[in-house]
Short mmCIF file of N, CA and C in Angstrom, two decimals:
data_model
loop_
_atom_site.label_atom_id
_atom_site.label_comp_id
_atom_site.label_asym_id
_atom_site.label_seq_id
_atom_site.Cartn_x
_atom_site.Cartn_y
_atom_site.Cartn_z
N UNK B 759 57.73 85.93 90.27
CA UNK B 759 58.48 85.56 91.44
C UNK B 759 59.97 85.80 91.20
N UNK B 760 60.69 86.26 92.23
CA UNK B 760 62.13 86.45 92.05
C UNK B 760 62.84 85.10 91.96
N UNK B 761 64.00 85.17 91.30
CA UNK B 761 64.80 83.95 91.15
C UNK B 761 65.30 83.51 92.53
N UNK B 762 65.38 82.22 92.76
CA UNK B 762 65.89 81.75 94.06
C UNK B 762 67.37 82.11 94.21
N UNK B 763 67.79 82.24 95.43
CA UNK B 763 69.19 82.57 95.71
C UNK B 763 70.08 81.37 95.37
N UNK B 764 71.22 81.69 94.79
CA UNK B 764 72.18 80.64 94.45
C UNK B 764 73.43 80.87 95.30
N UNK B 765 73.55 80.17 96.43
CA UNK B 765 74.69 80.41 97.32
C UNK B 765 76.03 80.04 96.71
N UNK B 766 76.04 79.37 95.55
CA UNK B 766 77.33 79.03 94.94
C UNK B 766 77.95 80.22 94.22
N UNK B 767 77.18 81.27 93.98
CA UNK B 767 77.72 82.47 93.33
C UNK B 767 78.28 83.39 94.41
N UNK B 768 79.51 83.91 94.19
CA UNK B 768 80.16 84.70 95.24
C UNK B 768 79.44 85.99 95.59
N UNK B 769 78.69 86.57 94.66
CA UNK B 769 78.02 87.83 94.95
C UNK B 769 76.53 87.62 95.18
N UNK B 770 76.16 86.41 95.52
CA UNK B 770 74.78 86.07 95.78
C UNK B 770 74.26 86.81 97.00
N UNK B 771 73.00 87.14 96.99
CA UNK B 771 72.39 87.77 98.17
C UNK B 771 72.44 86.85 99.38
N UNK B 772 72.64 85.57 99.12
CA UNK B 772 72.73 84.62 100.23
C UNK B 772 73.94 84.92 101.10
N UNK B 773 74.94 85.61 100.54
CA UNK B 773 76.14 85.93 101.30
C UNK B 773 76.07 87.29 101.98
N UNK B 774 75.07 88.09 101.65
CA UNK B 774 74.96 89.42 102.24
C UNK B 774 74.62 89.32 103.71
N UNK B 775 75.12 90.25 104.46
CA UNK B 775 74.82 90.31 105.87
C UNK B 775 75.72 89.45 106.73
N UNK B 776 76.58 88.66 106.08
CA UNK B 776 77.48 87.83 106.85
C UNK B 776 78.72 88.60 107.28
N UNK B 777 78.86 89.80 106.77
CA UNK B 777 80.01 90.62 107.15
C UNK B 777 81.26 90.21 106.41
N UNK B 778 82.19 91.10 106.41
CA UNK B 778 83.45 90.84 105.73
C UNK B 778 84.35 90.01 106.64
N UNK B 779 85.12 89.15 106.03
CA UNK B 779 86.04 88.33 106.80
C UNK B 779 87.06 89.23 107.50
N UNK B 780 87.52 88.80 108.64
CA UNK B 780 88.49 89.57 109.40
C UNK B 780 89.79 89.70 108.60
N UNK B 781 90.42 90.85 108.76
CA UNK B 781 91.71 91.06 108.11
C UNK B 781 92.77 90.24 108.81
N UNK B 782 93.75 89.80 108.04
CA UNK B 782 94.89 89.08 108.59
C UNK B 782 95.99 90.11 108.79
N UNK B 783 96.46 90.24 110.02
CA UNK B 783 97.51 91.21 110.34
C UNK B 783 98.87 90.55 110.16
N UNK B 784 99.70 91.17 109.33
CA UNK B 784 101.05 90.68 109.08
C UNK B 784 102.03 91.53 109.87
N UNK B 785 103.02 90.92 110.50
CA UNK B 785 103.96 91.68 111.32
C UNK B 785 104.89 92.56 110.46
N UNK B 786 104.97 93.83 110.80
CA UNK B 786 105.81 94.77 110.04
C UNK B 786 107.27 94.36 110.07
N UNK B 787 107.70 93.68 111.13
CA UNK B 787 109.11 93.27 111.21
C UNK B 787 109.41 92.12 110.25
N UNK B 788 108.40 91.52 109.66
CA UNK B 788 108.59 90.47 108.68
C UNK B 788 108.55 89.08 109.27
N UNK B 789 108.89 88.13 108.43
CA UNK B 789 108.85 86.72 108.80
C UNK B 789 110.17 86.31 109.44
N UNK B 790 110.09 85.64 110.56
CA UNK B 790 111.28 85.22 111.28
C UNK B 790 111.56 83.72 111.14
N UNK B 791 110.78 83.04 110.33
CA UNK B 791 111.01 81.62 110.09
C UNK B 791 112.28 81.44 109.25
N UNK B 792 112.89 80.27 109.29
CA UNK B 792 114.09 80.04 108.47
C UNK B 792 113.77 80.21 106.98
N UNK B 793 114.70 80.80 106.27
CA UNK B 793 114.55 80.99 104.82
C UNK B 793 114.81 79.65 104.15
N UNK B 794 113.88 79.17 103.30
CA UNK B 794 114.09 77.88 102.64
C UNK B 794 115.25 77.94 101.62
N UNK B 795 115.75 76.78 101.27
CA UNK B 795 116.80 76.68 100.26
C UNK B 795 116.24 77.09 98.90
N UNK B 796 117.09 77.69 98.09
CA UNK B 796 116.68 78.04 96.72
C UNK B 796 116.57 76.76 95.90
N UNK B 797 115.66 76.72 94.94
CA UNK B 797 115.51 75.52 94.11
C UNK B 797 116.76 75.25 93.27
N UNK B 798 117.02 73.99 93.03
CA UNK B 798 118.13 73.59 92.17
C UNK B 798 117.72 73.79 90.71
N UNK B 799 118.72 73.67 89.83
CA UNK B 799 118.41 73.72 88.41
C UNK B 799 118.81 75.01 87.73
N UNK B 800 119.42 75.91 88.49
CA UNK B 800 119.82 77.20 87.94
C UNK B 800 120.99 77.71 88.76
N UNK B 801 121.88 78.44 88.11
CA UNK B 801 122.96 79.11 88.82
C UNK B 801 122.40 80.44 89.35
N UNK B 802 122.29 80.57 90.65
CA UNK B 802 121.74 81.78 91.26
C UNK B 802 122.88 82.77 91.53
N UNK B 803 122.65 84.03 91.20
CA UNK B 803 123.64 85.07 91.45
C UNK B 803 123.53 85.54 92.90
N UNK B 804 124.51 86.32 93.33
CA UNK B 804 124.44 86.89 94.68
C UNK B 804 123.22 87.79 94.82
N UNK B 805 122.91 88.54 93.74
CA UNK B 805 121.72 89.41 93.76
C UNK B 805 120.44 88.57 93.88
N UNK B 806 120.40 87.43 93.18
CA UNK B 806 119.24 86.53 93.28
C UNK B 806 119.08 86.02 94.71
N UNK B 807 120.19 85.64 95.32
CA UNK B 807 120.16 85.11 96.69
C UNK B 807 119.71 86.18 97.69
N UNK B 808 120.18 87.41 97.48
CA UNK B 808 119.76 88.51 98.36
C UNK B 808 118.27 88.77 98.22
N UNK B 809 117.76 88.76 96.98
CA UNK B 809 116.33 88.98 96.75
C UNK B 809 115.52 87.84 97.36
N UNK B 810 116.00 86.60 97.24
CA UNK B 810 115.33 85.44 97.82
C UNK B 810 115.15 85.63 99.32
N UNK B 811 116.24 86.01 99.99
CA UNK B 811 116.16 86.23 101.44
C UNK B 811 115.23 87.38 101.77
N UNK B 812 115.31 88.46 101.00
CA UNK B 812 114.44 89.62 101.23
C UNK B 812 112.97 89.22 101.14
N UNK B 813 112.61 88.47 100.11
CA UNK B 813 111.22 88.06 99.95
C UNK B 813 110.76 87.14 101.07
N UNK B 814 111.62 86.17 101.46
CA UNK B 814 111.23 85.22 102.49
C UNK B 814 111.25 85.83 103.89
N UNK B 815 111.79 87.03 104.03
CA UNK B 815 111.76 87.72 105.31
C UNK B 815 110.72 88.84 105.32
N UNK B 816 109.94 88.96 104.25
CA UNK B 816 108.91 90.00 104.17
C UNK B 816 107.72 89.65 105.06
N UNK B 817 106.89 90.62 105.39
CA UNK B 817 105.68 90.31 106.16
C UNK B 817 104.78 89.30 105.45
N UNK B 818 104.70 89.38 104.12
CA UNK B 818 103.84 88.47 103.36
C UNK B 818 104.28 87.02 103.50
N UNK B 819 105.59 86.79 103.68
CA UNK B 819 106.10 85.42 103.77
C UNK B 819 105.56 84.67 104.98
N UNK B 820 105.02 85.39 105.95
CA UNK B 820 104.41 84.70 107.09
C UNK B 820 103.20 83.87 106.66
N UNK B 821 102.67 84.16 105.48
CA UNK B 821 101.48 83.47 104.98
C UNK B 821 101.81 82.41 103.94
N UNK B 822 103.07 82.27 103.58
CA UNK B 822 103.48 81.30 102.57
C UNK B 822 103.91 80.00 103.21
N UNK B 823 103.79 78.92 102.47
CA UNK B 823 104.39 77.66 102.88
C UNK B 823 105.40 77.27 101.80
N UNK B 824 105.95 76.08 101.90
CA UNK B 824 106.99 75.68 100.95
C UNK B 824 106.50 75.61 99.51
N UNK B 825 105.20 75.53 99.29
CA UNK B 825 104.70 75.50 97.93
C UNK B 825 104.91 76.84 97.21
N UNK B 826 105.21 77.90 97.94
CA UNK B 826 105.46 79.21 97.33
C UNK B 826 106.88 79.31 96.77
N UNK B 827 107.73 78.35 97.06
CA UNK B 827 109.13 78.41 96.61
C UNK B 827 109.25 78.61 95.10
N UNK B 828 108.48 77.88 94.33
CA UNK B 828 108.54 77.99 92.87
C UNK B 828 108.11 79.36 92.39
N UNK B 829 107.05 79.89 92.96
CA UNK B 829 106.56 81.21 92.56
C UNK B 829 107.58 82.29 92.91
N UNK B 830 108.18 82.18 94.10
CA UNK B 830 109.20 83.14 94.50
C UNK B 830 110.40 83.04 93.55
N UNK B 831 110.80 81.83 93.20
CA UNK B 831 111.95 81.63 92.32
C UNK B 831 111.70 82.22 90.93
N UNK B 832 110.52 81.96 90.35
CA UNK B 832 110.28 82.53 89.02
C UNK B 832 110.14 84.04 89.07
N UNK B 833 109.60 84.56 90.16
CA UNK B 833 109.54 86.01 90.30
C UNK B 833 110.94 86.61 90.26
N UNK B 834 111.88 85.98 90.94
CA UNK B 834 113.26 86.48 90.96
C UNK B 834 113.86 86.42 89.55
N UNK B 835 113.62 85.35 88.82
CA UNK B 835 114.14 85.23 87.46
C UNK B 835 113.54 86.31 86.56
N UNK B 836 112.23 86.50 86.65
CA UNK B 836 111.57 87.52 85.83
C UNK B 836 112.05 88.92 86.20
N UNK B 837 112.17 89.20 87.50
CA UNK B 837 112.65 90.51 87.93
C UNK B 837 114.05 90.78 87.41
N UNK B 838 114.92 89.78 87.46
CA UNK B 838 116.29 89.95 86.97
C UNK B 838 116.29 90.26 85.47
N UNK B 839 115.45 89.57 84.71
CA UNK B 839 115.35 89.83 83.27
C UNK B 839 114.82 91.23 83.01
N UNK B 840 113.82 91.64 83.77
CA UNK B 840 113.24 92.98 83.60
C UNK B 840 114.29 94.04 83.90
N UNK B 841 115.00 93.90 85.02
CA UNK B 841 115.99 94.89 85.41
C UNK B 841 117.19 94.93 84.47
N UNK B 842 117.47 93.80 83.80
CA UNK B 842 118.57 93.76 82.83
C UNK B 842 118.13 94.24 81.46
N UNK B 843 116.85 94.55 81.30
CA UNK B 843 116.32 94.99 80.01
C UNK B 843 116.20 93.86 79.00
N UNK B 844 116.11 92.64 79.48
CA UNK B 844 116.07 91.46 78.61
C UNK B 844 114.73 90.74 78.64
N UNK B 845 113.76 91.27 79.36
CA UNK B 845 112.48 90.58 79.53
C UNK B 845 111.56 90.82 78.34
N UNK B 846 110.82 89.79 78.02
CA UNK B 846 109.76 89.93 77.03
C UNK B 846 108.51 90.45 77.74
N UNK B 847 107.52 90.82 76.95
CA UNK B 847 106.27 91.31 77.53
C UNK B 847 105.60 90.24 78.39
N UNK B 848 105.66 88.99 77.95
CA UNK B 848 105.00 87.94 78.74
C UNK B 848 105.73 87.73 80.06
N UNK B 849 107.06 87.90 80.08
CA UNK B 849 107.79 87.76 81.34
C UNK B 849 107.40 88.87 82.31
N UNK B 850 107.25 90.08 81.79
CA UNK B 850 106.82 91.19 82.64
C UNK B 850 105.43 90.92 83.19
N UNK B 851 104.56 90.39 82.35
CA UNK B 851 103.20 90.07 82.81
C UNK B 851 103.22 88.95 83.84
N UNK B 852 104.03 87.94 83.61
CA UNK B 852 104.13 86.84 84.57
C UNK B 852 104.72 87.31 85.90
N UNK B 853 105.66 88.24 85.84
CA UNK B 853 106.22 88.81 87.08
C UNK B 853 105.12 89.51 87.87
N UNK B 854 104.28 90.24 87.17
CA UNK B 854 103.16 90.91 87.85
C UNK B 854 102.23 89.90 88.48
N UNK B 855 101.90 88.85 87.76
CA UNK B 855 101.02 87.81 88.30
C UNK B 855 101.65 87.11 89.51
N UNK B 856 102.94 86.82 89.42
CA UNK B 856 103.62 86.16 90.54
C UNK B 856 103.61 87.06 91.77
N UNK B 857 103.90 88.35 91.58
CA UNK B 857 103.87 89.30 92.69
C UNK B 857 102.50 89.39 93.33
N UNK B 858 101.47 89.36 92.51
CA UNK B 858 100.11 89.40 93.06
C UNK B 858 99.76 88.10 93.77
N UNK B 859 100.18 86.97 93.22
CA UNK B 859 99.90 85.68 93.86
C UNK B 859 100.56 85.60 95.23
N UNK B 860 101.70 86.25 95.37
CA UNK B 860 102.42 86.23 96.64
C UNK B 860 101.97 87.34 97.59
N UNK B 861 101.03 88.17 97.15
CA UNK B 861 100.53 89.25 98.01
C UNK B 861 101.50 90.41 98.14
N UNK B 862 102.32 90.65 97.13
CA UNK B 862 103.37 91.67 97.23
C UNK B 862 102.94 93.05 96.76
N UNK B 863 101.74 93.17 96.22
CA UNK B 863 101.26 94.48 95.78
C UNK B 863 100.13 94.94 96.70
N UNK B 864 99.91 96.24 96.77
CA UNK B 864 98.79 96.73 97.60
C UNK B 864 97.45 96.13 97.17
N UNK B 865 97.23 96.00 95.87
CA UNK B 865 95.97 95.43 95.39
C UNK B 865 95.82 93.99 95.86
N UNK B 866 96.89 93.21 95.73
CA UNK B 866 96.84 91.80 96.14
C UNK B 866 96.61 91.69 97.65
N UNK B 867 97.27 92.55 98.41
CA UNK B 867 97.08 92.50 99.87
C UNK B 867 95.62 92.78 100.22
N UNK B 868 95.02 93.73 99.54
CA UNK B 868 93.60 94.05 99.78
C UNK B 868 92.73 92.85 99.43
N UNK B 869 92.98 92.24 98.28
CA UNK B 869 92.18 91.09 97.86
C UNK B 869 92.34 89.89 98.80
N UNK B 870 93.53 89.73 99.35
CA UNK B 870 93.77 88.62 100.27
C UNK B 870 93.32 88.93 101.70
N UNK B 871 92.98 90.18 101.95
CA UNK B 871 92.56 90.56 103.30
C UNK B 871 93.73 90.69 104.25
N UNK B 872 94.89 91.06 103.73
CA UNK B 872 96.09 91.22 104.55
C UNK B 872 96.36 92.68 104.82
N UNK B 873 96.93 92.94 105.97
CA UNK B 873 97.42 94.29 106.30
C UNK B 873 98.67 94.15 107.14
N UNK B 874 99.57 95.09 106.99
CA UNK B 874 100.81 95.08 107.76
C UNK B 874 100.64 95.97 108.96
N UNK B 875 100.97 95.44 110.13
CA UNK B 875 100.85 96.20 111.37
C UNK B 875 102.19 96.18 112.09
N UNK B 876 102.42 97.20 112.92
CA UNK B 876 103.67 97.23 113.67
C UNK B 876 103.60 96.26 114.85
N UNK B 877 104.69 96.13 115.59
CA UNK B 877 104.79 95.17 116.68
C UNK B 877 103.70 95.35 117.73
N UNK B 878 103.29 96.61 117.96
CA UNK B 878 102.30 96.87 118.99
C UNK B 878 100.89 96.57 118.53
N UNK B 879 100.74 96.20 117.25
CA UNK B 879 99.41 95.89 116.74
C UNK B 879 98.66 97.11 116.28
N UNK B 880 99.35 98.23 116.10
CA UNK B 880 98.70 99.44 115.62
C UNK B 880 98.31 99.24 114.16
N UNK B 881 97.50 100.11 113.67
CA UNK B 881 97.07 100.06 112.29
C UNK B 881 95.68 99.45 112.15
N UNK B 882 95.00 99.25 113.24
CA UNK B 882 93.67 98.65 113.20
C UNK B 882 92.67 99.59 112.61
#
């Protein structure tokens, strides 16, 4: 007899036929919500502040809430270290993980089921 289906496993046959979840369309013009304040505890440079605003105005930011503030902040710190040539290997790896957690890479967007569409909703 075949083993019974275990619906707790993500690739279980119990999940087949249910179809793929709908993609989440992100606006190409980006997020228009107010940009949150940068976290305290560090002296932020003008470049850090510009990157903060850029990230919070990205299409992906439409899917973030205030709990993403820490991840965005550490990403900025890691990116600054990488660009200054001062980053360790673990910082570079953590920057990659932070970028993926925030949906900033094509791979992460695919895994999260996100796609960027223009104002007219094209790209379907």
